[in-house]
Amino acid sequence: MAEQLVELNVTGMHCNNCAMSIHKLLEKKGLHNVLVSFASEEVKFSTADQSILPQIIKDIEGLGFKVVDEENVQPTPFYDKVENKFIFCAIFTAPLLLHMLLPWHFLHNPIVQLILCLPVFIVGCLHFGKSAYSSLKNGMPNMDVLIFIGSASAFIYSLVGTIENLGGHYLFYETAATIITLVLLGNVFEKRSVNQTTSAVKNLMKFQQVNANRVINGSVEVISAKDVAAGDTLLVNEGDQVPVDGDIISGNALLNEAMITGESIPVAKTKYDKVIGGTIVQQGNIRILATKVGANSTLSQIIDLMKKAQAAKPPVQKLGDKVASIFVPVVLLIALGTFVITYFATDAGLQRSMMNAIAVMVISCPCAMGLATPTAVMVGLGRAAKNGILIKGGDTIEAVANTKFVLFDKTGTLTTGKFSIKEIKLEEGFNIEQVRGVISAIEERSNHPIAKSLVSELQAYPQQKLILRTAKEEKGLGMRAEDVDGNNYFLGTAKHKTPDHFNLTLYRNQVRMAQIAVDDTIKPNAASLIAQLKKAGIVPVLVSGDKALRCNTLAATLGIKEIHAEMLPEDKLKVVDMYHKKGKTIMVGDGINDAPALTHADVGVSMNDASQIAIQSARVILLNTDLQSVVTFLQISKHTLITIKQNLFWAFAYNIVAIPIAALGFLNPMVGAFAMAFSDVIVIGNSLRLKIKKVS
């Protein structure tokens, strides 16, 4: 039985550590393609057995979270929002801290301090205690265990001191309250910052939340875009957003497709042209026939692709995940060891020993490790998407590190696929205007892409007009025609051997009028792209099914030294394999014949106007046909990987340095709680720099 994707909405995740505990649970259950995002409150996984779903939901709720029906998602209650919990706790914690600075006698009263601390401790028990208990019960202790034990130890120690009337040296109510308040503040920062890292997907989702003008029997009704059915006729006016994918059945318009391609210059659209949901009509009015709606629309597929991409972990993250998974038990042992050694070996006393142990637990947050990779990946994927580059997975970013070779297909990749006349060689007795007129008259009667390109190009040049009586296409050969004076013409592949670059010959009454060299034009940024790759130490390679002479000419123009011409799909596969053995290899292509090579390369890159099979085979899709996107993709990937490594270094270094300092007694628990929250902010802030960082 084929595996199916299951999507659940889970509330109650207040930090990345919560998401990690659900992730570990699902992996323990043997589920595949697990994605848990605490920012979007989504849990996804694949399973072939749908009958296990009720038990999975029960297990997730056993961890202290709540699985809700997407259709009936209730707004988070006021008292359950982490921001409101922080504000509530801060109000009571502030006077507790002030007693250390102000001489007001009543603030030093143990009962007053207990009354101020108790509401904060209750919030801490409900927020961290429930999660800590559930994680311990399921054998997966999380960070909340450390926070709860640390704050509870300080509170219970102070409570005993108050009941026994042992004096001010036994009162650490401010420590218990401050730990809880500062960790809640860290949760607030984390939630808000991670929301920013996922903004690219959320911005795209906003494009789906629009209305559509449906035309029925001449009248127009306004409906939600999600209610549009395939086959509906929709009216899209100037300034409106195109609600779904469709074909234009009437009207003309200029569309801003920046949302899809990253290109801000409006694109002219007319009858029969395709439009994409989410693009905006800047000028004009059109009627469209809805073709792709709901989950089949381009926008929905892009959103789904980006969500899946965030789930695919780069190998560099596995180290962080492994450390984080054993971190809490190790820290508890270190804290216990700190208490025992300080108490028995140094005669520091119960109070000092306990404070040192609490400081170790509070400062040892593994959240920064858990956030290091996903935040950088989300921002990197979002920045790429804004530039019209869709990356199918965070693991792709690491796959392109240290790329040695970039293999290019020719037609439609380095060239536009739009043909033009490179040379016309006239035979004696004929002039150029006459020949242009004959070519235009004949090719106007053909539907072939080359014919359309030639007619469009020749309109700009002077020509001698010709009126044809008949014209017919001979498949695989060319066009035969007869003019009103009874002259017979043939325009097509040469009957006699000609130099390789002349691929069309024109005859009148079996006498050759001219030889014509036709080729597709090189894309504007092709030469610049090749130069930039070479500068970066990457070897560009041309792999094409086209004739050797034309491949050599293109390669010489662009500065490509390594050429493989007249390649069949299986030959391209062998070439990719050959380079793959020498080093990291990227394949850029657009045709059906490129699909095997795209799959076989370390990373396959496909153009948006490519065949569907090429898009499915590739791990990167360039929505903008500008070749500069290839360099932008490599640069964003490089800087995302640099950011991940910086984040992991900071997260590991922080814990390696902070834990011994806390264990030796140089750090009190309140400073530890602040430092712990600050470490998350540093990691997330470094990831957010990717949004504006210069990557060239």
XYZ file of C-alpha atoms in Angstrom:
696
model
C 0.000 0.000 0.000
C 1.323 3.436 -0.951
C 2.194 5.837 1.833
C -0.074 8.844 2.312
C 0.797 12.212 3.802
C -0.988 13.018 7.077
C -1.282 16.636 8.244
C -2.270 17.554 11.819
C -2.721 20.918 13.546
C -1.152 20.781 16.996
C -1.489 23.575 19.554
C 0.527 24.055 22.746
C 4.012 24.013 21.172
C 5.716 27.062 22.652
C 9.319 26.503 21.526
C 11.462 24.476 19.137
C 12.176 21.980 21.909
C 8.465 21.073 22.007
C 8.577 20.408 18.267
C 11.663 18.223 18.724
C 9.915 16.064 21.334
C 7.007 15.395 18.903
C 9.517 14.752 16.095
C 11.364 12.169 18.204
C 8.080 10.494 19.194
C 6.971 10.109 15.552
C 10.375 8.823 14.417
C 10.299 6.331 17.306
C 6.958 5.103 15.925
C 8.684 4.400 12.590
C 6.900 7.138 10.616
C 8.542 8.740 7.572
C 8.902 12.285 6.146
C 8.267 13.795 9.581
C 7.894 17.598 9.691
C 7.056 19.413 12.932
C 6.868 23.222 12.900
C 6.032 24.894 16.205
C 5.732 28.305 14.494
C 2.962 27.186 12.111
C 1.622 24.540 14.580
C 1.843 21.871 11.866
C 2.773 18.205 12.157
C 3.194 16.121 8.984
C 4.257 12.529 8.399
C 3.781 9.683 5.912
C 2.183 6.346 6.708
C 0.712 3.463 4.721
C -1.491 2.413 7.673
C -4.182 5.039 8.369
C -5.590 2.924 11.221
C -2.712 3.982 13.523
C -3.768 7.650 13.327
C -5.990 7.675 16.484
C -3.121 6.182 18.526
C -0.624 8.706 17.087
C -2.961 11.588 18.067
C -3.332 10.080 21.558
C 0.476 9.821 21.908
C 1.003 13.448 20.799
C -1.621 14.618 23.296
C 0.109 12.440 25.906
C 3.133 14.722 25.529
C 0.964 17.631 26.696
C -0.137 19.067 23.333
C -3.546 19.283 21.675
C -4.438 18.012 18.176
C -7.218 20.162 16.695
C -9.399 19.992 13.604
C -8.186 22.524 11.026
C -11.739 23.547 10.173
C -12.517 24.289 13.827
C -9.256 25.867 14.979
C -10.170 28.114 17.899
C -8.159 31.264 18.616
C -5.657 30.763 21.446
C -7.325 31.811 24.739
C -5.991 35.055 26.246
C -4.543 33.270 29.280
C -2.784 30.665 27.101
C -0.758 33.092 24.957
C 2.907 32.997 25.906
C 3.136 36.823 25.583
C 0.363 37.273 28.171
C 1.928 34.725 30.519
C 5.204 36.662 30.354
C 3.509 40.030 31.094
C 1.580 38.488 34.038
C 4.764 36.982 35.512
C 6.814 40.156 34.919
C 4.311 42.213 36.966
C 4.928 39.997 40.035
C 8.657 39.414 39.405
C 9.581 43.126 39.194
C 8.813 43.890 42.920
C 10.692 40.731 43.929
C 13.799 41.979 42.114
C 13.324 45.519 43.464
C 13.690 44.305 47.068
C 17.371 43.720 46.247
C 17.769 47.389 45.280
C 15.270 49.303 47.475
C 15.275 49.553 51.283
C 11.477 49.158 51.572
C 11.003 46.911 54.567
C 7.769 45.205 53.480
C 9.448 43.865 50.284
C 11.905 41.967 52.519
C 9.076 40.196 54.367
C 9.175 36.441 53.544
C 5.339 36.236 53.391
C 5.156 39.179 50.912
C 7.831 37.527 48.781
C 5.944 34.206 48.893
C 2.676 35.950 47.849
C 4.478 37.665 44.918
C 6.288 34.492 43.805
C 3.383 32.035 44.119
C 1.354 33.239 41.047
C 4.533 33.141 38.913
C 5.409 29.652 40.199
C 1.878 28.394 39.440
C 2.147 29.736 35.848
C 5.580 28.052 35.583
C 4.160 24.744 36.852
C 1.316 24.861 34.320
C 3.524 26.035 31.425
C 6.730 24.045 31.989
C 5.707 21.433 34.569
C 3.002 19.793 32.448
C 5.330 19.502 29.464
C 8.220 18.286 31.673
C 6.062 15.561 33.267
C 4.704 14.374 29.881
C 8.182 14.237 28.337
C 9.573 12.237 31.282
C 6.576 9.869 31.179
C 7.272 9.183 27.491
C 10.998 8.684 28.053
C 11.991 11.830 26.118
C 13.032 14.486 28.671
C 12.961 17.986 27.197
C 14.303 21.394 28.194
C 11.222 22.079 30.341
C 12.487 19.413 32.776
C 15.567 21.543 33.507
C 13.549 24.766 33.848
C 10.956 23.156 36.120
C 13.484 21.422 38.409
C 15.565 24.617 38.650
C 12.670 26.947 39.506
C 10.948 24.369 41.766
C 14.204 23.782 43.721
C 14.602 27.510 44.388
C 10.916 27.857 45.365
C 10.808 24.805 47.683
C 14.143 25.803 49.320
C 12.712 29.305 49.972
C 9.383 27.899 51.202
C 11.168 25.670 53.733
C 13.201 28.712 54.861
C 9.977 30.704 55.318
C 8.127 27.963 57.257
C 11.149 27.217 59.476
C 11.860 30.980 59.814
C 15.512 30.435 58.912
C 16.163 34.037 57.801
C 16.947 35.993 54.636
C 19.804 33.712 53.514
C 17.227 31.018 52.743
C 14.975 33.211 50.584
C 15.401 32.813 46.818
C 11.848 33.563 45.690
C 13.206 36.149 43.210
C 15.407 33.413 41.657
C 12.442 31.047 41.131
C 10.251 33.825 39.662
C 13.005 35.327 37.495
C 13.929 31.960 35.934
C 10.307 31.396 34.888
C 9.809 34.992 33.658
C 13.047 35.144 31.632
C 12.482 31.743 30.014
C 8.956 32.883 29.048
C 10.565 36.002 27.556
C 12.892 33.712 25.577
C 9.840 31.777 24.326
C 8.233 35.053 23.200
C 11.386 36.055 21.274
C 11.704 32.575 19.794
C 8.096 32.387 18.620
C 8.176 35.861 17.065
C 11.555 35.358 15.426
C 10.697 31.964 13.965
C 7.457 33.482 12.650
C 9.680 35.895 10.735
C 11.763 33.043 9.316
C 8.594 31.364 7.988
C 7.252 34.628 6.540
C 7.976 33.591 2.928
C 5.429 30.741 3.103
C 2.930 32.842 5.066
C 3.172 35.678 2.528
C 2.485 33.217 -0.287
C -0.500 31.805 1.628
C -1.987 35.322 1.810
C -2.170 35.289 -1.996
C -4.662 32.413 -1.720
C -7.012 34.356 0.570
C -8.740 36.470 -2.092
C -12.136 36.719 -3.768
C -12.964 35.840 -7.376
C -15.528 37.304 -9.798
C -17.324 34.289 -11.292
C -19.327 34.898 -14.488
C -22.604 32.926 -14.685
C -25.153 33.574 -17.443
C -23.830 37.080 -18.025
C -23.949 38.134 -14.356
C -21.008 38.332 -11.955
C -20.978 36.840 -8.440
C -18.197 37.299 -5.878
C -16.935 34.055 -4.309
C -13.865 32.968 -2.354
C -10.921 31.800 -4.482
C -10.991 28.432 -2.686
C -14.561 27.851 -3.984
C -13.568 28.262 -7.654
C -14.011 25.048 -9.652
C -12.070 24.012 -12.755
C -14.017 25.206 -15.814
C -15.432 28.354 -14.154
C -15.240 31.612 -16.111
C -13.737 34.428 -14.039
C -13.523 38.172 -14.627
C -10.261 39.784 -13.478
C -10.183 43.595 -13.557
C -7.328 46.070 -13.419
C -5.721 46.048 -9.975
C -7.199 42.629 -9.115
C -5.238 39.555 -8.178
C -5.690 36.514 -10.417
C -7.462 34.067 -8.062
C -6.460 30.725 -9.676
C -4.464 29.361 -12.621
C -6.266 29.662 -15.937
C -6.263 30.443 -19.665
C -7.296 33.847 -21.024
C -10.439 33.548 -23.172
C -10.781 37.276 -23.893
C -9.047 40.599 -23.188
C -5.488 41.890 -22.882
C -3.541 42.796 -19.770
C -0.161 43.550 -18.253
C 0.501 41.176 -15.337
C 2.970 41.583 -12.488
C 4.359 38.069 -11.942
C 6.964 39.051 -9.332
C 5.264 36.793 -6.777
C 6.143 33.759 -8.933
C 9.254 34.769 -10.881
C 10.815 37.515 -8.767
C 10.780 39.664 -11.934
C 9.064 43.019 -11.378
C 8.692 44.005 -15.076
C 5.023 43.414 -16.110
C 4.354 40.694 -18.701
C 1.902 41.293 -21.585
C -0.828 38.637 -21.802
C -3.536 38.100 -24.423
C -6.057 35.464 -25.559
C -4.917 31.819 -25.085
C -2.068 32.823 -22.746
C -1.831 31.131 -19.355
C -2.089 33.111 -16.102
C -1.010 32.039 -12.627
C -3.017 32.492 -9.440
C -1.535 35.186 -7.182
C -0.230 37.399 -10.009
C -1.681 40.929 -10.296
C -3.328 42.653 -13.277
C -1.559 46.012 -13.464
C -3.326 47.186 -16.601
C -6.290 45.895 -18.612
C -9.162 43.456 -18.009
C -9.337 39.756 -18.832
C -11.706 36.824 -18.652
C -10.103 33.520 -17.785
C -11.159 29.887 -17.763
C -10.069 28.303 -14.461
C -7.821 25.306 -15.164
C -5.881 24.495 -11.976
C -7.614 25.107 -8.652
C -7.118 24.144 -5.011
C -4.146 21.865 -4.355
C -3.409 21.593 -8.103
C -2.710 25.320 -8.560
C 0.872 26.531 -9.101
C 0.720 28.593 -5.899
C -0.489 25.659 -3.765
C 2.245 23.440 -5.189
C 4.886 26.092 -4.450
C 3.629 26.439 -0.844
C 3.596 22.652 -0.421
C 7.069 22.428 -1.949
C 8.431 25.041 0.472
C 6.850 23.360 3.497
C 8.384 20.022 2.461
C 11.684 21.788 1.819
C 11.752 23.058 5.398
C 11.282 19.455 6.559
C 14.273 18.060 4.655
C 17.160 18.370 7.089
C 20.698 19.046 5.851
C 23.194 16.404 7.079
C 24.871 19.145 9.163
C 21.746 19.277 11.354
C 22.008 15.625 12.363
C 24.914 16.386 14.710
C 22.877 19.081 16.472
C 19.865 16.761 16.752
C 21.966 13.922 18.208
C 23.502 16.184 20.856
C 20.134 17.754 21.736
C 18.524 14.305 22.167
C 20.965 13.244 24.932
C 21.488 16.743 26.314
C 18.860 16.894 29.092
C 19.867 13.637 30.872
C 23.564 14.665 30.647
C 22.836 18.134 32.091
C 20.819 16.619 34.965
C 23.826 14.402 35.785
C 26.196 17.414 35.599
C 23.868 19.430 37.880
C 23.681 16.538 40.361
C 27.456 16.146 40.227
C 27.880 19.911 40.772
C 25.643 19.761 43.857
C 27.409 16.731 45.348
C 30.963 17.995 44.723
C 30.218 21.548 45.903
C 28.428 20.327 49.044
C 30.770 17.527 50.128
C 34.154 18.550 48.663
C 34.224 22.308 49.251
C 32.133 22.792 52.412
C 30.261 25.561 50.547
C 27.020 24.663 52.279
C 23.576 23.571 51.071
C 22.547 27.003 49.758
C 25.615 27.568 47.551
C 25.610 23.957 46.311
C 21.957 24.145 45.303
C 22.351 27.537 43.557
C 25.279 26.199 41.504
C 23.268 23.120 40.482
C 20.242 25.278 39.556
C 22.496 27.597 37.491
C 23.808 24.581 35.512
C 20.260 23.412 34.716
C 18.978 26.843 33.733
C 21.913 27.882 31.530
C 22.071 24.595 29.616
C 19.230 25.212 27.187
C 19.656 23.109 24.014
C 17.093 25.295 22.206
C 19.839 27.228 20.403
C 21.124 23.917 18.984
C 17.637 22.947 17.863
C 17.088 26.352 16.221
C 20.506 26.644 14.549
C 19.663 24.812 11.311
C 15.880 25.167 10.739
C 15.859 28.956 11.183
C 18.726 29.432 8.698
C 17.140 26.995 6.223
C 13.739 28.736 6.433
C 15.249 32.178 5.827
C 17.466 30.847 3.018
C 14.545 29.118 1.276
C 12.419 32.245 1.717
C 15.071 34.507 0.217
C 15.530 32.116 -2.709
C 11.741 32.039 -3.297
C 11.643 35.855 -3.394
C 14.245 35.652 -6.157
C 12.149 33.177 -8.149
C 14.121 30.098 -7.043
C 12.260 27.102 -5.602
C 14.502 24.722 -3.654
C 13.047 21.277 -2.935
C 14.528 20.726 0.524
C 16.981 22.128 3.035
C 19.278 19.173 2.247
C 19.719 20.575 -1.286
C 21.453 23.633 0.203
C 24.219 21.452 1.624
C 24.327 19.261 -1.496
C 25.600 22.194 -3.607
C 28.446 23.026 -1.217
C 31.844 22.695 -2.908
C 30.319 22.260 -6.381
C 33.022 21.384 -8.940
C 31.030 21.118 -12.199
C 27.876 22.709 -13.621
C 26.544 20.873 -16.689
C 24.272 22.812 -19.060
C 21.844 21.649 -21.697
C 21.895 23.973 -24.750
C 18.452 24.694 -26.245
C 16.116 26.439 -23.811
C 18.799 26.624 -21.120
C 21.785 28.604 -22.400
C 19.746 29.655 -25.439
C 16.224 31.096 -25.581
C 14.689 28.417 -27.819
C 13.567 31.294 -30.102
C 15.196 30.993 -33.512
C 16.754 33.711 -35.658
C 18.566 33.968 -38.999
C 22.332 33.980 -38.506
C 23.256 34.184 -42.229
C 21.646 34.207 -45.681
C 23.961 33.151 -48.531
C 22.489 34.358 -51.855
C 22.910 32.545 -55.158
C 23.753 34.572 -58.260
C 20.791 36.434 -59.763
C 18.806 36.908 -56.534
C 18.706 39.846 -54.101
C 18.218 39.913 -50.325
C 14.815 41.746 -50.331
C 13.449 39.161 -52.775
C 14.649 36.225 -50.655
C 13.303 37.766 -47.409
C 9.904 38.258 -49.074
C 9.748 34.601 -50.176
C 10.786 33.325 -46.706
C 8.170 35.530 -44.965
C 5.359 34.561 -47.371
C 6.061 30.824 -46.998
C 6.724 30.749 -43.228
C 3.556 32.768 -42.483
C 1.611 29.655 -43.580
C 3.443 27.381 -41.079
C 2.733 26.739 -37.407
C 6.262 25.524 -36.695
C 8.064 27.401 -33.848
C 11.046 28.136 -36.119
C 8.698 29.568 -38.780
C 7.001 31.882 -36.279
C 10.382 33.124 -35.039
C 11.599 33.850 -38.586
C 8.426 35.721 -39.620
C 8.632 37.861 -36.477
C 12.315 38.666 -37.084
C 11.966 39.496 -40.831
C 9.191 42.037 -40.196
C 11.892 44.515 -39.131
C 13.718 44.319 -42.509
C 12.857 45.574 -46.041
C 11.484 42.811 -48.268
C 9.874 42.264 -51.662
C 6.276 41.139 -51.084
C 5.082 37.877 -52.619
C 1.511 36.567 -52.940
C 1.100 32.811 -52.697
C -1.715 30.802 -54.197
C -1.009 27.604 -52.183
C 1.316 26.457 -49.423
C 1.589 23.109 -47.666
C 3.885 21.580 -45.106
C 5.785 18.343 -45.754
C 6.470 16.864 -42.331
C 10.143 16.540 -41.561
C 11.204 18.246 -44.802
C 9.836 21.789 -45.034
C 7.262 23.886 -46.941
C 6.154 23.723 -50.615
C 4.349 26.711 -52.148
C 3.131 28.194 -55.432
C 2.772 31.923 -56.136
C 0.075 33.620 -58.285
C 2.478 33.590 -61.276
C 2.813 29.802 -61.131
C 6.354 29.643 -59.632
C 6.990 26.681 -57.326
C 9.009 27.131 -54.118
C 10.547 24.811 -51.544
C 11.965 25.963 -48.177
C 13.379 23.267 -45.938
C 16.302 20.983 -45.161
C 18.987 21.000 -47.842
C 18.766 18.364 -50.590
C 22.507 18.553 -51.218
C 25.437 18.515 -48.794
C 26.005 21.995 -47.350
C 28.275 23.449 -44.668
C 26.939 22.423 -41.224
C 25.786 25.878 -40.154
C 23.424 26.230 -43.158
C 20.391 24.194 -42.139
C 17.713 25.553 -44.552
C 17.723 25.935 -48.336
C 15.309 27.960 -50.519
C 14.492 26.826 -54.110
C 12.413 28.424 -56.892
C 11.464 26.097 -59.728
C 14.179 23.702 -58.501
C 16.835 26.410 -58.743
C 18.558 27.291 -55.450
C 17.912 30.889 -54.414
C 19.718 30.935 -51.060
C 21.158 28.951 -48.168
C 20.020 30.019 -44.690
C 21.693 29.444 -41.335
C 19.118 29.428 -38.506
C 19.943 29.075 -34.831
C 18.357 29.942 -31.507
C 19.665 33.029 -29.724
C 21.909 32.966 -26.666
C 20.248 34.120 -23.438
C 21.320 37.624 -22.348
C 23.148 36.603 -19.147
C 24.668 33.335 -20.422
C 28.195 34.709 -20.952
C 28.132 36.530 -17.592
C 26.966 33.344 -15.824
C 29.790 31.233 -17.308
C 32.370 33.902 -16.370
C 31.078 34.033 -12.768
C 31.179 30.240 -12.437
C 34.768 30.102 -13.706
C 35.751 32.902 -11.323
C 34.295 30.824 -8.454
C 36.453 27.841 -9.515
C 33.510 25.896 -10.978
C 33.939 24.197 -14.369
C 31.066 24.859 -16.839
C 30.278 21.969 -19.212
C 27.997 21.919 -22.289
C 25.992 18.684 -22.714
C 23.639 18.835 -25.708
C 21.838 16.718 -28.271
C 22.552 19.383 -30.920
C 25.096 19.190 -33.782
C 28.770 19.386 -32.827
C 29.498 22.487 -34.927
C 26.679 24.501 -33.337
C 27.677 23.338 -29.840
C 31.317 24.291 -30.500
C 30.270 27.725 -31.808
C 28.103 28.381 -28.715
C 30.804 27.116 -26.351
C 33.435 29.328 -28.000
C 31.131 32.369 -27.683
C 30.469 31.737 -23.980
C 33.942 30.524 -22.996
C 33.029 26.887 -22.250
C 35.975 24.517 -22.758
C 34.357 21.130 -22.096
C 31.740 20.107 -24.717
C 29.695 16.943 -25.210
C 27.558 17.218 -28.374
C 24.984 14.996 -30.130
C 24.069 13.354 -26.840
C 21.044 11.060 -26.422
C 19.375 10.916 -22.942
C 21.356 7.792 -22.000
C 24.571 9.496 -23.182
C 23.817 12.527 -20.960
C 23.398 10.141 -18.042
C 26.871 8.685 -18.676
C 28.394 12.174 -18.904
C 26.772 13.188 -15.581
C 28.064 9.982 -13.995
C 31.569 10.687 -15.292
C 31.660 14.180 -13.755
C 29.872 12.976 -10.602
C 32.862 10.699 -9.912
C 35.237 13.689 -10.190
C 33.318 15.976 -7.791
C 30.021 17.627 -6.839
C 27.936 18.079 -10.024
C 24.929 20.295 -10.839
C 22.908 19.670 -14.012
C 20.843 22.522 -15.512
C 18.280 21.482 -18.142
C 14.736 21.895 -19.407
C 13.665 19.046 -21.684
C 12.266 15.535 -21.293
C 15.643 14.225 -22.502
C 17.287 15.998 -19.523
C 15.110 14.305 -16.857
C 17.371 11.259 -16.186
C 20.456 13.495 -15.954
C 18.677 15.954 -13.626
C 17.803 13.087 -11.280
C 21.287 11.553 -11.393
C 23.277 14.746 -10.676
C 23.987 15.832 -7.091
C 21.488 18.635 -7.742
C 19.245 19.007 -10.804
C 18.179 22.551 -11.745
C 15.198 23.028 -14.056
C 13.836 26.109 -15.821
C 10.186 27.014 -15.090
C 9.227 26.840 -18.780
C 10.687 23.334 -18.895
C 8.751 20.149 -19.519
C 6.753 18.891 -16.509
C 8.923 15.771 -16.253
C 12.076 17.917 -16.038
C 10.517 20.012 -13.250
C 9.583 16.863 -11.311
C 13.087 15.417 -11.746
C 14.916 18.547 -10.570
C 15.622 19.574 -6.963
C 15.694 23.278 -7.881
C 13.259 25.137 -10.152
C 14.118 28.552 -11.581
C 10.796 30.397 -11.923
C 12.657 33.296 -13.495
C 14.223 32.257 -16.825
C 17.083 34.726 -16.223
C 20.236 32.605 -15.994
C 21.591 34.877 -13.240
C 19.252 32.855 -10.991
C 21.751 29.954 -11.168
C 24.460 32.109 -9.561
C 21.957 33.576 -7.073
C 20.943 30.022 -6.072
C 24.572 28.991 -5.509
C 25.291 32.161 -3.502
C 22.186 31.861 -1.295
C 22.972 28.168 -0.664
C 26.580 28.990 0.234
C 25.616 31.747 2.689
C 22.807 29.641 4.216
C 25.323 26.882 4.940
C 27.760 29.429 6.409
C 24.928 30.725 8.653
C 24.060 27.173 9.810
C 27.692 26.517 10.744
C 27.937 29.872 12.567
C 24.730 29.063 14.489
C 25.906 25.578 15.474
C 29.294 26.933 16.547
C 27.612 29.565 18.728
C 25.164 27.043 20.219
C 27.882 24.478 21.061
C 30.423 27.061 22.225
C 27.832 28.721 24.459
C 27.088 25.469 26.294
C 30.724 24.313 26.437
C 31.722 27.620 28.083
C 28.581 28.327 30.157
C 28.121 24.953 31.899
C 31.594 24.853 33.571
C 31.261 28.528 34.626
C 27.875 27.754 36.234
C 29.183 24.540 37.836
C 32.096 26.429 39.406
C 29.662 28.905 40.980
C 30.544 31.996 38.929
C 27.030 32.385 37.549
C 23.842 32.815 39.548
C 20.614 31.225 38.202
C 18.992 34.579 37.239
C 21.949 35.552 35.035
C 21.861 32.015 33.644
C 18.191 32.341 32.681
C 18.912 35.647 30.932
C 21.945 34.200 29.107
C 19.908 31.190 28.003
C 17.203 33.407 26.474
C 19.907 35.577 24.895
C 21.546 32.547 23.186
C 18.299 31.810 21.293
C 18.021 35.444 20.228
C 21.640 35.425 18.938
C 21.062 32.280 16.820
C 17.737 33.488 15.402
C 19.109 36.994 14.805
C 22.054 35.559 12.876
C 19.623 33.547 10.720
C 17.461 36.624 10.054
C 20.552 38.467 8.772
C 20.267 36.216 5.712
C 17.191 38.201 4.656
C 19.276 41.321 4.006
C 22.829 40.000 3.849
C 24.754 40.680 0.628
C 25.344 37.238 -0.885
C 27.210 38.115 -4.087
